[in-house]
Structures are given as C-alpha cells and as structure tokens.
Short mmCIF file of C-alpha atoms in Angstrom, two decimals:
data_model
loop_
_atom_site.label_atom_id
_atom_site.label_comp_id
_atom_site.label_asym_id
_atom_site.label_seq_id
_atom_site.Cartn_x
_atom_site.Cartn_y
_atom_site.Cartn_z
CA MET A 1 -5.69 8.62 26.22
CA LYS A 2 -7.33 10.69 23.47
CA PHE A 3 -8.31 14.16 24.64
CA LEU A 4 -9.67 15.51 21.33
CA SER A 5 -13.02 14.79 19.71
CA ASP A 6 -13.53 12.55 16.70
CA LYS A 7 -14.67 15.60 14.73
CA VAL A 8 -11.39 17.48 14.97
CA THR A 9 -9.16 14.43 14.59
CA ASN A 10 -10.76 12.85 11.51
CA ASN A 11 -8.95 13.14 8.20
CA SER A 12 -11.71 14.82 6.20
CA HIS A 13 -10.13 18.26 6.66
CA GLY A 14 -7.82 17.55 3.73
CA GLN A 15 -4.80 19.19 5.34
CA ASP A 16 -2.60 16.34 4.09
CA SER A 17 -3.50 17.11 0.47
CA SER A 18 -0.63 18.13 -1.81
CA TYR A 19 -2.51 21.42 -2.24
CA PHE A 20 -1.85 22.33 1.39
CA LEU A 21 1.52 20.55 1.58
CA GLY A 22 2.80 22.83 -1.16
CA TRP A 23 1.87 25.83 0.93
CA GLN A 24 3.80 24.39 3.86
CA GLU A 25 6.91 23.98 1.73
CA TYR A 26 6.58 27.55 0.48
CA GLU A 27 6.28 28.88 4.03
CA LYS A 28 9.51 27.11 4.97
CA ASN A 29 11.41 28.75 2.12
CA PRO A 30 9.49 31.76 0.71
CA TYR A 31 10.94 33.65 -2.23
CA ASP A 32 12.05 37.22 -1.59
CA GLU A 33 13.80 39.29 -4.22
CA ILE A 34 16.37 40.55 -1.72
CA LYS A 35 16.38 38.23 1.30
CA ASN A 36 15.81 34.88 -0.40
CA PRO A 37 16.12 35.10 -4.21
CA LYS A 38 16.39 31.31 -4.57
CA GLY A 39 13.32 30.59 -2.46
CA ILE A 40 10.06 29.00 -3.58
CA ILE A 41 7.75 31.27 -5.58
CA GLN A 42 4.11 30.97 -4.50
CA MET A 43 2.00 30.05 -7.52
CA GLY A 44 -0.52 28.05 -5.50
CA LEU A 45 -2.34 31.04 -3.99
CA ALA A 46 -5.35 32.46 -5.86
CA GLU A 47 -4.99 36.00 -4.59
CA ASN A 48 -5.57 39.19 -6.56
CA GLN A 49 -2.86 41.78 -5.90
CA LEU A 50 -2.94 43.44 -9.32
CA SER A 51 -5.21 46.38 -8.47
CA PHE A 52 -4.34 47.15 -4.89
CA ASP A 53 -3.20 50.62 -5.90
CA LEU A 54 -6.78 51.46 -6.93
CA LEU A 55 -8.07 50.48 -3.50
CA GLU A 56 -5.34 52.47 -1.77
CA SER A 57 -6.10 55.52 -3.91
CA TRP A 58 -9.76 55.35 -2.94
CA MET A 59 -8.80 55.08 0.72
CA ALA A 60 -6.59 58.16 0.43
CA LEU A 61 -9.41 60.16 -1.15
CA ASN A 62 -12.04 58.92 1.32
CA HIS A 63 -10.21 59.19 4.61
CA GLU A 64 -13.46 59.96 6.45
CA ALA A 65 -14.74 56.44 5.84
CA ALA A 66 -11.39 54.94 6.81
CA ALA A 67 -11.45 57.02 9.99
CA PHE A 68 -15.04 55.87 10.71
CA LYS A 69 -16.64 59.24 10.15
CA ASN A 70 -19.95 59.92 8.43
CA PRO A 71 -20.26 62.28 5.42
CA GLU A 72 -20.77 65.17 7.84
CA GLY A 73 -17.39 64.45 9.43
CA GLU A 74 -18.85 63.14 12.69
CA SER A 75 -17.29 60.08 14.30
CA VAL A 76 -19.33 56.87 14.20
CA PHE A 77 -16.70 54.86 16.03
CA ARG A 78 -18.81 54.43 19.16
CA GLN A 79 -21.88 53.08 17.41
CA LEU A 80 -19.76 50.73 15.30
CA ALA A 81 -17.90 49.45 18.35
CA LEU A 82 -21.08 48.53 20.23
CA PHE A 83 -22.88 45.21 19.74
CA GLN A 84 -24.47 44.87 16.31
CA ASP A 85 -27.37 42.82 15.00
CA TYR A 86 -25.95 39.84 13.11
CA HIS A 87 -28.22 40.57 10.16
CA GLY A 88 -25.57 43.09 9.10
CA LEU A 89 -25.55 46.83 8.45
CA PRO A 90 -28.37 47.68 6.00
CA GLU A 91 -26.14 50.15 4.16
CA PHE A 92 -23.57 47.46 3.48
CA LYS A 93 -26.08 44.79 2.47
CA ASN A 94 -27.68 47.18 -0.01
CA ALA A 95 -24.29 48.19 -1.42
CA MET A 96 -23.22 44.55 -1.68
CA ALA A 97 -26.42 43.55 -3.50
CA GLN A 98 -26.01 46.42 -5.97
CA PHE A 99 -22.35 45.55 -6.55
CA MET A 100 -23.27 41.93 -7.30
CA SER A 101 -25.79 43.20 -9.86
CA GLU A 102 -23.24 45.55 -11.40
CA ILE A 103 -20.75 42.72 -11.92
CA ARG A 104 -23.45 40.76 -13.76
CA GLY A 105 -24.18 43.66 -16.11
CA ASN A 106 -27.30 44.57 -14.11
CA LYS A 107 -29.06 41.60 -15.72
CA VAL A 108 -29.86 40.23 -12.27
CA ASP A 109 -31.48 42.10 -9.39
CA PHE A 110 -30.47 40.99 -5.91
CA ASP A 111 -32.76 41.69 -2.97
CA ALA A 112 -30.67 42.71 0.03
CA ASP A 113 -33.20 40.98 2.31
CA ASN A 114 -32.21 37.64 0.73
CA LEU A 115 -28.52 38.22 1.39
CA VAL A 116 -26.81 36.60 4.39
CA LEU A 117 -23.39 37.96 5.36
CA THR A 118 -20.63 35.54 6.34
CA ALA A 119 -16.94 35.65 7.16
CA GLY A 120 -15.82 34.76 3.65
CA SER A 121 -17.10 32.30 1.06
CA THR A 122 -15.74 29.34 3.04
CA SER A 123 -18.27 30.13 5.74
CA ALA A 124 -21.01 30.78 3.17
CA ASN A 125 -20.57 27.41 1.48
CA GLU A 126 -20.41 25.52 4.77
CA THR A 127 -23.47 27.35 6.08
CA LEU A 128 -25.46 26.37 3.00
CA ILE A 129 -24.46 22.73 3.40
CA PHE A 130 -25.53 22.84 7.06
CA CYS A 131 -28.88 24.30 5.97
CA LEU A 132 -29.55 21.90 3.10
CA ALA A 133 -28.01 18.56 4.08
CA ASN A 134 -27.83 16.12 6.95
CA PRO A 135 -24.65 14.20 7.81
CA GLY A 136 -24.19 11.51 5.19
CA ASP A 137 -26.09 13.37 2.46
CA ALA A 138 -24.21 14.14 -0.75
CA PHE A 139 -23.50 17.00 -3.12
CA LEU A 140 -22.33 16.47 -6.68
CA LEU A 141 -19.30 18.52 -7.81
CA PRO A 142 -17.79 18.65 -11.32
CA THR A 143 -14.10 17.78 -11.50
CA PRO A 144 -11.61 19.25 -11.26
CA TYR A 145 -12.72 21.29 -8.26
CA TYR A 146 -11.17 23.59 -5.64
CA PRO A 147 -9.27 21.37 -3.13
CA GLY A 148 -10.59 23.36 -0.18
CA PHE A 149 -14.10 22.05 -0.80
CA ASP A 150 -13.07 18.76 0.80
CA ARG A 151 -12.68 20.79 3.98
CA ASP A 152 -15.39 23.40 3.51
CA LEU A 153 -18.22 21.06 2.58
CA LYS A 154 -17.40 17.86 4.46
CA TRP A 155 -15.30 18.34 7.58
CA ARG A 156 -17.78 19.79 10.05
CA THR A 157 -21.05 19.08 8.22
CA GLY A 158 -20.53 15.36 7.70
CA ALA A 159 -21.73 15.68 4.11
CA GLU A 160 -20.21 13.72 1.24
CA ILE A 161 -18.91 14.82 -2.16
CA VAL A 162 -19.59 12.71 -5.24
CA PRO A 163 -17.57 13.85 -8.28
CA ILE A 164 -19.12 14.65 -11.63
CA GLN A 165 -16.35 13.30 -13.84
CA CYS A 166 -15.29 15.76 -16.54
CA PHE A 167 -12.55 15.24 -19.12
CA SER A 168 -10.09 17.21 -21.23
CA SER A 169 -11.56 15.79 -24.45
CA ASN A 170 -14.30 18.45 -24.29
CA GLY A 171 -12.45 21.03 -22.20
CA PHE A 172 -13.75 19.62 -18.90
CA ARG A 173 -17.29 20.72 -19.74
CA ILE A 174 -20.29 19.41 -17.79
CA THR A 175 -22.49 16.98 -19.72
CA GLU A 176 -25.88 15.45 -19.04
CA SER A 177 -24.41 11.95 -19.01
CA ALA A 178 -21.77 12.98 -16.46
CA LEU A 179 -24.47 14.42 -14.20
CA GLU A 180 -26.57 11.27 -14.45
CA ASP A 181 -23.55 9.03 -13.84
CA ALA A 182 -22.65 10.95 -10.67
CA TYR A 183 -26.24 10.77 -9.44
CA LYS A 184 -26.32 7.01 -10.03
CA GLU A 185 -22.95 6.63 -8.30
CA ALA A 186 -24.36 8.36 -5.21
CA GLN A 187 -27.39 6.08 -5.27
CA ASN A 188 -25.16 3.02 -5.56
CA ARG A 189 -23.38 4.22 -2.42
CA ASN A 190 -26.75 4.68 -0.67
CA LEU A 191 -26.19 8.42 -0.47
CA LYS A 192 -29.08 10.86 -0.61
CA VAL A 193 -28.20 13.57 -3.13
CA LYS A 194 -29.19 17.02 -1.88
CA GLY A 195 -27.70 19.14 -4.63
CA VAL A 196 -25.05 20.14 -7.14
CA LEU A 197 -22.34 22.69 -6.39
CA VAL A 198 -20.41 24.45 -9.15
CA THR A 199 -17.89 27.27 -9.27
CA ASN A 200 -18.59 29.81 -11.99
CA PRO A 201 -16.08 30.95 -13.11
CA SER A 202 -14.38 27.65 -12.42
CA ASN A 203 -11.63 27.20 -9.91
CA PRO A 204 -9.24 25.71 -11.08
CA LEU A 205 -10.09 25.86 -14.80
CA GLY A 206 -10.52 29.62 -15.18
CA THR A 207 -13.48 29.06 -17.52
CA THR A 208 -17.05 30.30 -17.31
CA LEU A 209 -20.09 28.07 -17.57
CA THR A 210 -22.02 28.49 -20.79
CA ARG A 211 -25.68 29.41 -20.85
CA GLU A 212 -26.39 25.89 -22.12
CA GLU A 213 -24.52 24.31 -19.20
CA LEU A 214 -26.46 26.45 -16.72
CA LYS A 215 -29.75 25.48 -18.38
CA LEU A 216 -28.69 21.84 -18.13
CA LEU A 217 -27.88 22.22 -14.43
CA ILE A 218 -31.11 24.01 -13.55
CA THR A 219 -33.17 21.48 -15.49
CA PHE A 220 -31.30 18.63 -13.78
CA VAL A 221 -31.86 19.90 -10.22
CA ASP A 222 -35.46 20.75 -11.07
CA GLU A 223 -36.17 17.21 -12.27
CA LYS A 224 -34.36 15.60 -9.33
CA GLY A 225 -35.91 17.90 -6.75
CA ILE A 226 -32.51 18.94 -5.39
CA HIS A 227 -30.55 22.18 -4.94
CA LEU A 228 -28.00 24.08 -7.02
CA ILE A 229 -25.28 26.10 -5.29
CA SER A 230 -23.43 28.40 -7.68
CA ASP A 231 -20.18 29.67 -6.15
CA GLU A 232 -19.62 32.91 -8.08
CA ILE A 233 -16.73 34.46 -6.15
CA TYR A 234 -14.71 34.99 -9.37
CA SER A 235 -17.59 36.60 -11.31
CA GLY A 236 -15.83 39.97 -11.49
CA THR A 237 -12.61 38.51 -12.91
CA VAL A 238 -13.95 37.67 -16.39
CA PHE A 239 -11.45 39.41 -18.66
CA GLU A 240 -12.42 38.03 -22.05
CA SER A 241 -15.48 36.81 -23.95
CA PRO A 242 -17.78 35.05 -23.56
CA ALA A 243 -19.41 37.43 -21.10
CA TYR A 244 -20.27 36.19 -17.64
CA VAL A 245 -23.66 34.53 -17.13
CA SER A 246 -24.94 33.96 -13.60
CA ALA A 247 -27.09 31.04 -12.56
CA MET A 248 -29.68 33.57 -11.38
CA GLU A 249 -29.85 35.12 -14.84
CA VAL A 250 -30.59 31.79 -16.50
CA LEU A 251 -33.02 30.83 -13.72
CA SER A 252 -35.05 33.99 -14.35
CA GLU A 253 -35.19 33.15 -18.07
CA LEU A 254 -36.25 29.54 -17.57
CA LYS A 255 -38.55 29.58 -14.59
CA ASP A 256 -41.28 31.74 -13.14
CA LYS A 257 -40.73 32.96 -9.60
CA THR A 258 -43.67 30.82 -8.50
CA ASP A 259 -41.82 27.64 -9.52
CA ASP A 260 -40.35 25.87 -6.49
CA VAL A 261 -36.94 25.46 -8.17
CA TRP A 262 -36.63 29.23 -7.77
CA GLU A 263 -36.07 28.55 -4.08
CA ARG A 264 -33.53 25.79 -4.73
CA VAL A 265 -30.88 27.85 -6.55
CA HIS A 266 -28.45 29.62 -4.23
CA ILE A 267 -25.50 31.95 -4.87
CA VAL A 268 -22.23 32.26 -2.93
CA TYR A 269 -20.20 35.45 -3.27
CA SER A 270 -17.19 37.13 -1.70
CA LEU A 271 -15.00 40.21 -2.05
CA SER A 272 -11.82 38.15 -1.64
CA LYS A 273 -11.16 37.62 -5.36
CA ASP A 274 -12.90 40.41 -7.27
CA LEU A 275 -11.67 43.17 -4.93
CA GLY A 276 -8.60 41.36 -3.62
CA LEU A 277 -9.67 41.61 0.03
CA PRO A 278 -9.31 38.08 1.48
CA GLY A 279 -8.07 39.46 4.79
CA PHE A 280 -11.30 41.39 5.30
CA ARG A 281 -13.25 38.08 5.42
CA VAL A 282 -16.30 39.32 3.53
CA GLY A 283 -18.62 36.72 2.05
CA ALA A 284 -22.30 36.25 1.43
CA LEU A 285 -24.88 33.72 0.40
CA TYR A 286 -28.00 34.58 -1.53
CA SER A 287 -31.21 32.57 -1.60
CA ASN A 288 -34.82 33.11 -2.62
CA ASP A 289 -35.87 30.62 0.05
CA LYS A 290 -36.87 32.61 3.14
CA MET A 291 -36.38 29.54 5.36
CA VAL A 292 -32.80 29.15 4.13
CA VAL A 293 -32.16 32.86 4.66
CA SER A 294 -33.55 32.69 8.19
CA ALA A 295 -31.59 29.58 9.14
CA ALA A 296 -28.38 30.84 7.55
CA THR A 297 -28.72 34.19 9.31
CA LYS A 298 -28.89 32.41 12.66
CA MET A 299 -25.82 30.35 11.79
CA SER A 300 -23.92 33.45 10.64
CA SER A 301 -23.53 34.47 14.28
CA PHE A 302 -20.58 32.05 14.37
CA GLY A 303 -18.75 34.00 11.67
CA LEU A 304 -19.69 37.67 11.51
CA ILE A 305 -18.13 40.47 9.50
CA SER A 306 -17.00 43.28 11.78
CA SER A 307 -19.11 46.44 11.78
CA GLN A 308 -16.03 48.51 10.96
CA THR A 309 -15.36 46.45 7.84
CA GLN A 310 -18.99 46.70 6.75
CA TYR A 311 -19.03 50.47 7.25
CA LEU A 312 -15.86 51.02 5.23
CA LEU A 313 -16.91 48.77 2.37
CA ALA A 314 -20.43 50.20 2.27
CA ALA A 315 -18.87 53.55 1.41
CA MET A 316 -16.51 52.00 -1.15
CA LEU A 317 -19.12 49.90 -2.96
CA SER A 318 -21.60 52.80 -2.99
CA ASP A 319 -19.10 54.87 -4.97
CA LYS A 320 -20.29 53.81 -8.44
CA LYS A 321 -17.65 55.84 -10.23
CA PHE A 322 -15.00 53.90 -8.34
CA THR A 323 -16.54 50.44 -8.78
CA LYS A 324 -16.96 50.96 -12.53
CA LYS A 325 -13.34 52.06 -12.91
CA TYR A 326 -12.05 49.30 -10.66
CA LEU A 327 -13.84 46.45 -12.41
CA SER A 328 -12.77 47.64 -15.85
CA GLU A 329 -9.13 48.27 -14.95
CA ASN A 330 -8.80 45.10 -12.89
CA GLN A 331 -10.12 42.95 -15.73
CA LYS A 332 -7.69 44.64 -18.12
CA ARG A 333 -4.76 43.88 -15.81
CA LEU A 334 -5.89 40.29 -15.32
CA LYS A 335 -6.02 39.79 -19.08
CA GLU A 336 -2.51 41.19 -19.54
CA ARG A 337 -1.09 39.02 -16.77
CA HIS A 338 -2.90 35.94 -18.07
CA GLU A 339 -1.46 36.54 -21.54
CA MET A 340 2.02 36.90 -20.05
CA LEU A 341 1.76 33.53 -18.31
CA VAL A 342 0.29 31.72 -21.33
CA ALA A 343 2.92 33.15 -23.69
CA GLY A 344 5.78 32.35 -21.32
CA LEU A 345 4.63 28.78 -20.83
CA ARG A 346 4.16 28.31 -24.56
CA GLU A 347 7.75 29.37 -25.16
CA ALA A 348 8.75 26.58 -22.79
CA GLY A 349 6.63 24.07 -24.75
CA ILE A 350 3.75 24.05 -22.27
CA GLU A 351 0.12 24.81 -23.14
CA CYS A 352 -2.89 25.88 -21.06
CA LEU A 353 -6.60 25.16 -21.25
CA GLU A 354 -8.22 28.09 -23.02
CA SER A 355 -9.73 30.29 -20.31
CA ASN A 356 -11.31 33.71 -19.86
CA ALA A 357 -11.54 34.33 -16.11
CA GLY A 358 -10.01 33.78 -12.70
CA LEU A 359 -6.57 34.31 -11.22
CA PHE A 360 -4.94 31.15 -12.60
CA CYS A 361 -4.40 28.91 -15.60
CA TRP A 362 -5.08 25.18 -15.92
CA VAL A 363 -1.77 23.99 -17.32
CA ASP A 364 -1.20 20.86 -19.39
CA MET A 365 2.05 19.11 -18.40
CA ARG A 366 1.01 15.62 -19.43
CA HIS A 367 3.90 15.50 -21.89
CA LEU A 368 6.33 15.97 -18.98
CA LEU A 369 5.19 12.87 -17.10
CA SER A 370 7.37 9.77 -17.03
CA SER A 371 4.17 7.71 -17.30
CA ASN A 372 0.46 8.40 -17.54
CA THR A 373 -0.14 7.91 -13.80
CA PHE A 374 -0.89 10.02 -10.75
CA GLU A 375 2.33 8.68 -9.22
CA ALA A 376 4.24 10.30 -12.08
CA GLU A 377 2.27 13.51 -11.56
CA MET A 378 3.39 13.62 -7.93
CA GLU A 379 6.99 13.01 -8.98
CA LEU A 380 6.80 15.94 -11.36
CA TRP A 381 5.10 18.13 -8.75
CA LYS A 382 7.82 17.41 -6.18
CA LYS A 383 10.49 18.20 -8.72
CA ILE A 384 8.86 21.53 -9.56
CA VAL A 385 8.47 22.45 -5.88
CA TYR A 386 11.88 21.37 -4.60
CA GLN A 387 14.15 21.75 -7.63
CA VAL A 388 12.52 24.45 -9.72
CA GLY A 389 11.31 26.40 -6.69
CA LEU A 390 7.66 26.92 -7.63
CA ASN A 391 4.64 25.94 -5.57
CA ILE A 392 1.91 24.91 -7.98
CA SER A 393 -1.21 22.81 -7.41
CA PRO A 394 -1.29 19.32 -8.95
CA GLY A 395 -4.47 18.23 -10.66
CA SER A 396 -4.84 15.24 -8.35
CA SER A 397 -5.40 17.64 -5.43
CA CYS A 398 -8.32 19.02 -7.45
CA HIS A 399 -9.64 15.48 -8.10
CA CYS A 400 -8.87 15.75 -11.81
CA THR A 401 -9.66 12.57 -13.73
CA GLU A 402 -6.43 12.77 -15.76
CA PRO A 403 -2.84 13.01 -14.48
CA GLY A 404 -0.58 15.80 -15.68
CA TRP A 405 -2.70 18.93 -15.21
CA PHE A 406 -1.66 21.69 -12.79
CA ARG A 407 -3.09 25.00 -11.58
CA LEU A 408 -0.74 27.99 -11.76
CA CYS A 409 -1.75 31.32 -10.20
CA PHE A 410 -0.56 34.58 -11.75
CA ALA A 411 -2.19 37.49 -9.88
CA ASN A 412 -0.56 37.20 -6.45
CA MET A 413 2.89 38.42 -7.45
CA SER A 414 4.67 41.21 -9.25
CA GLU A 415 5.34 41.10 -12.98
CA GLU A 416 9.03 40.67 -12.21
CA THR A 417 8.38 37.66 -9.98
CA LEU A 418 6.19 36.04 -12.63
CA ALA A 419 8.93 36.62 -15.20
CA LEU A 420 11.38 34.85 -12.89
CA ALA A 421 8.95 31.96 -12.40
CA LEU A 422 8.64 31.56 -16.17
CA LYS A 423 12.41 31.67 -16.53
CA ARG A 424 12.73 28.89 -13.97
CA ILE A 425 10.17 26.75 -15.80
CA SER A 426 11.83 27.33 -19.15
CA SER A 427 15.26 26.44 -17.78
CA PHE A 428 13.84 23.32 -16.16
CA VAL A 429 12.33 22.02 -19.40
CA ALA A 430 15.41 22.94 -21.44
CA SER A 431 17.72 21.12 -19.02
CA GLU A 432 16.00 17.80 -19.65
CA GLN A 433 16.55 15.46 -22.59
CA PRO A 434 13.92 16.35 -25.22
CA ALA A 435 12.09 13.90 -27.41
CA SER A 436 9.21 14.63 -29.76
CA THR A 437 6.14 12.41 -29.50
CA GLY A 438 4.17 14.03 -32.28
CA THR A 439 0.99 14.11 -30.21
CA THR A 440 -1.19 17.04 -29.27
CA SER A 441 -3.17 18.09 -26.22
CA PRO A 442 -6.92 18.71 -26.60
CA ARG A 443 -8.56 22.13 -26.42
CA THR A 444 -5.56 24.08 -25.18
CA SER A 445 -5.12 27.82 -25.46
CA ASN A 446 -3.38 28.70 -28.68
CA LYS A 447 -4.93 31.95 -29.87
CA SER A 448 -1.81 33.83 -30.88
CA SER A 449 -0.17 31.23 -33.11
CA LYS A 450 -3.26 29.10 -33.92
CA ARG A 451 -1.05 26.03 -33.91
CA LYS A 452 -2.80 22.68 -33.71
CA GLY A 453 0.09 20.98 -31.99
CA PHE A 454 3.20 21.74 -30.04
CA THR A 455 6.48 20.05 -29.33
CA LYS A 456 6.32 17.44 -26.60
CA TRP A 457 9.16 17.23 -24.16
CA VAL A 458 9.65 14.07 -22.19
CA PHE A 459 12.09 13.37 -19.40
CA ARG A 460 12.68 10.68 -16.84
CA LEU A 461 11.92 11.70 -13.28
CA SER A 462 13.92 10.62 -10.28
CA GLN A 463 12.83 7.27 -8.88
CA ASN A 464 13.86 8.27 -5.38
CA ASN A 465 10.72 10.29 -4.65
CA ASP A 466 7.79 8.80 -2.76
CA ARG A 467 5.21 7.38 -5.14
CA ASN A 468 2.08 8.17 -3.20
CA ARG A 469 -0.99 8.38 -5.37
CA GLU A 470 -3.27 11.30 -4.46
CA ARG A 471 -6.74 11.60 -5.90
#
C-alpha cells in the first residue's frame, strides 16, 4: 500500500541526477587535511568562503547588532522574538534594495515596496513560477543551466522546462534562432510558454549576459507576451570586464514604465553567493507588477526569513563603508582564485570557457573522452570522483548539448585544498597514455599565453562502469 502522495514520490525532484549523486559520494568520504587526506574534495558546491574574514571582522566591530541591540545599546530581542508581519522588516528591505542597486553600479533603482523576501533564491524562483504559471505551462531556459532548476521550477509547481539549446561554437551564447526554436518546440509539445528564465551571471558558465543578449530577450518576451525571470544571485561576483548589466538596466533603456512588458520582467536575488551566507537563507524576488508582489508576499509565509537575521543584515548592509570594501575585496579574491584554477588546469592540458564571474569554471574535457557520447562523459565523471577524488558536476547534469564539459567550483575551499585538487588532476592526466589529436576547443580561456590550440590527451576509460546516459 502506498502511503505517500504522488507529488512527493514523482521523479521530477532530480535527486537521482549525477549533480546530487556526486554530493552523496563526497559526504561518504569527505576530504580533510588531517583526518581524511585521501578523501573526495568537494568541487561541486558553489559556495563563497573567500571573504568570510571580512564578515567576521564586521561582526566583531558591531557586536551590538549581533547581540540584538539598537544603536543606543538597548535590547530589541523581545520585539524580534514576537510574531512579525511576513512583509519583512522595513529596515532590512530598504537596505537590501540599496545593496542591490550598489552592486549594479547604482544604474538601477529598486523600490523596496516591490521586493518580496523569501528563504533563499530557491524559494524565490519557485514562488515566481507559482505566480506566473499553471501546472503544465512551460518556461524556456538556455542550456547549460543549474541542475537544481529541475527541482526548483518543476517539482511542486508542475511546470515544464523547455531548453534553449546553446552551443560551444559561439561560447554558449543565446541567439534569436535558439529562442524561436525552443518556443516552437514547446508549441509542438502543446505546452503554453509563460516565460524565459536566465541566470546572469550564468551558472554554470560563469559568464555575464551581454547588453545585446538582454535586449534580445526583452524584445522576445515583449513580442510573445510572456515573462522574463532574471536570476541575478551572482551579480556581485563579477571580477573582470565586461561590467555587469542587469535586465532591469536594459529594460529601463528600452521601454517606458507605462509599457506592459515593464511588469513582465522579474529579478531574483540572494545573499548566498555575493556575501557567502547560504545558511542564513536570505533571498528576494523583485517585480514591478503589484499583483505579482501581492501574490508572492502571501506565498512567502511558507518560507520566511527570521526577524533576527533581517535585523542583523539590515545593520550590515546599511554600513556603506563595509559593503564597498567587501564587494571590491571579494571580487579581487575571486579573480585571483579563478586565475589559479585556470592556470593549474592549463598546465594539465585542460582549458576553460573564458569567464568573468561566478564561483566556478566551465571546463572543457572533451579531449579526455573515450568517445563523443554522454556515456563516455559519465565514465570520465565516475573516474574523477572515485579514482581522482574530486566531486565535479558533469555537463549532462546541466543539460549541456555537448558531452565533455564539467563545472568546477573554486571558492568553497582553501588555497591549499585547491592546489591539491589541481595536483590530483595533473597526476591523473599524466598517468594516462597521451596522444595528440591536433584539434582545438572553441572559445576557451587562454588570455595568458594567447595560444590558439593546446595539446589533446586521450585515454581509454574502463569499460566496467555503468553506461547510463544522463541528459
């Protein structure tokens, strides 16, 4: 007899994806410098630990806020502990809106009244889908995309995802033809398209959308009469040019506020990546549509941010001297760590897609496949997890159109741990039988040496692994 509902037992959660399976293997055998030096190093977690010392320093200097005291030194614990309106603390919403503007170079003004607080960006994205789509409706997403979207957008809402197929030949950029093809594919499947969702900067690519791409997207949703959700949770991680451009910035340039498309562009944000606070569960959605804001605010009662968290972060984000220093220093550290990973991989004969943001690199290992198939990609992934001792995310888990791409995270570990991970990769490649193919990979990062090609290493993978194709 089945005691659980169809909703919780269906397979749309995506928990069986290699993205999540890699985490499970890591948790069974986690690397520790002292206790388990041969364990699996976690490179599948997009977490920012590079600037935690800056947060801790602020906490030490602002112990009143951490102790829930107001600037006069009086305790506010009682009022924070009592039941709060789920609209959120006004002080925090104002501080959050100003921080979002600061990250975007103050080129965009955010109205705190249009901000809905949620328990992380996962909740924000799902809430928007609940507000905009009925079960069976579809959203178009450019590939490759964050594997968690299969859970966040589909599992409880009943919505569908139709991929916008992007390719390495142009650096996985979004094109008009790809948008139209995805829209037609949805129509062929009798799916009603309600919108397009993009991550900017991209997870997993680590690239920012160009102004031209954003114009294309806004024009597309305007013509189709659908929505655009721009997930901008990595907007503060842009460490190199081109500068970050928000969908709201381009919208304000293209359209008057009286145009109805103004109410069909929505922003998702979070403090999990830019401030490295995923455990605080602080997210938000922003919309110029008052009906969306009202509906989302009602739904936010299922995933509130605690009053204590809001109070503490209101004080932190209101400290403009701190936020300016933090954003600048964090971006500097991200750039240095990114360069370390790219250089280390290049020494091992592995290249990355050229990127300028995020906590990860999109790594080209196509030359390490035994064949140009997703089965071969899974063989390589298993070898890297179990033999090399690194948990990385295969491109198939991100719905990449081409086998052989992987996401590697670099900001969730110490410099020493990253150096060890690079040593393991280098030893792994060197231990195999090399053979030059004389081919090159398109649009890969190669700024330091400006080489047009690199040596290709090919090896034969074990045939004993399961050959399950994952798309």
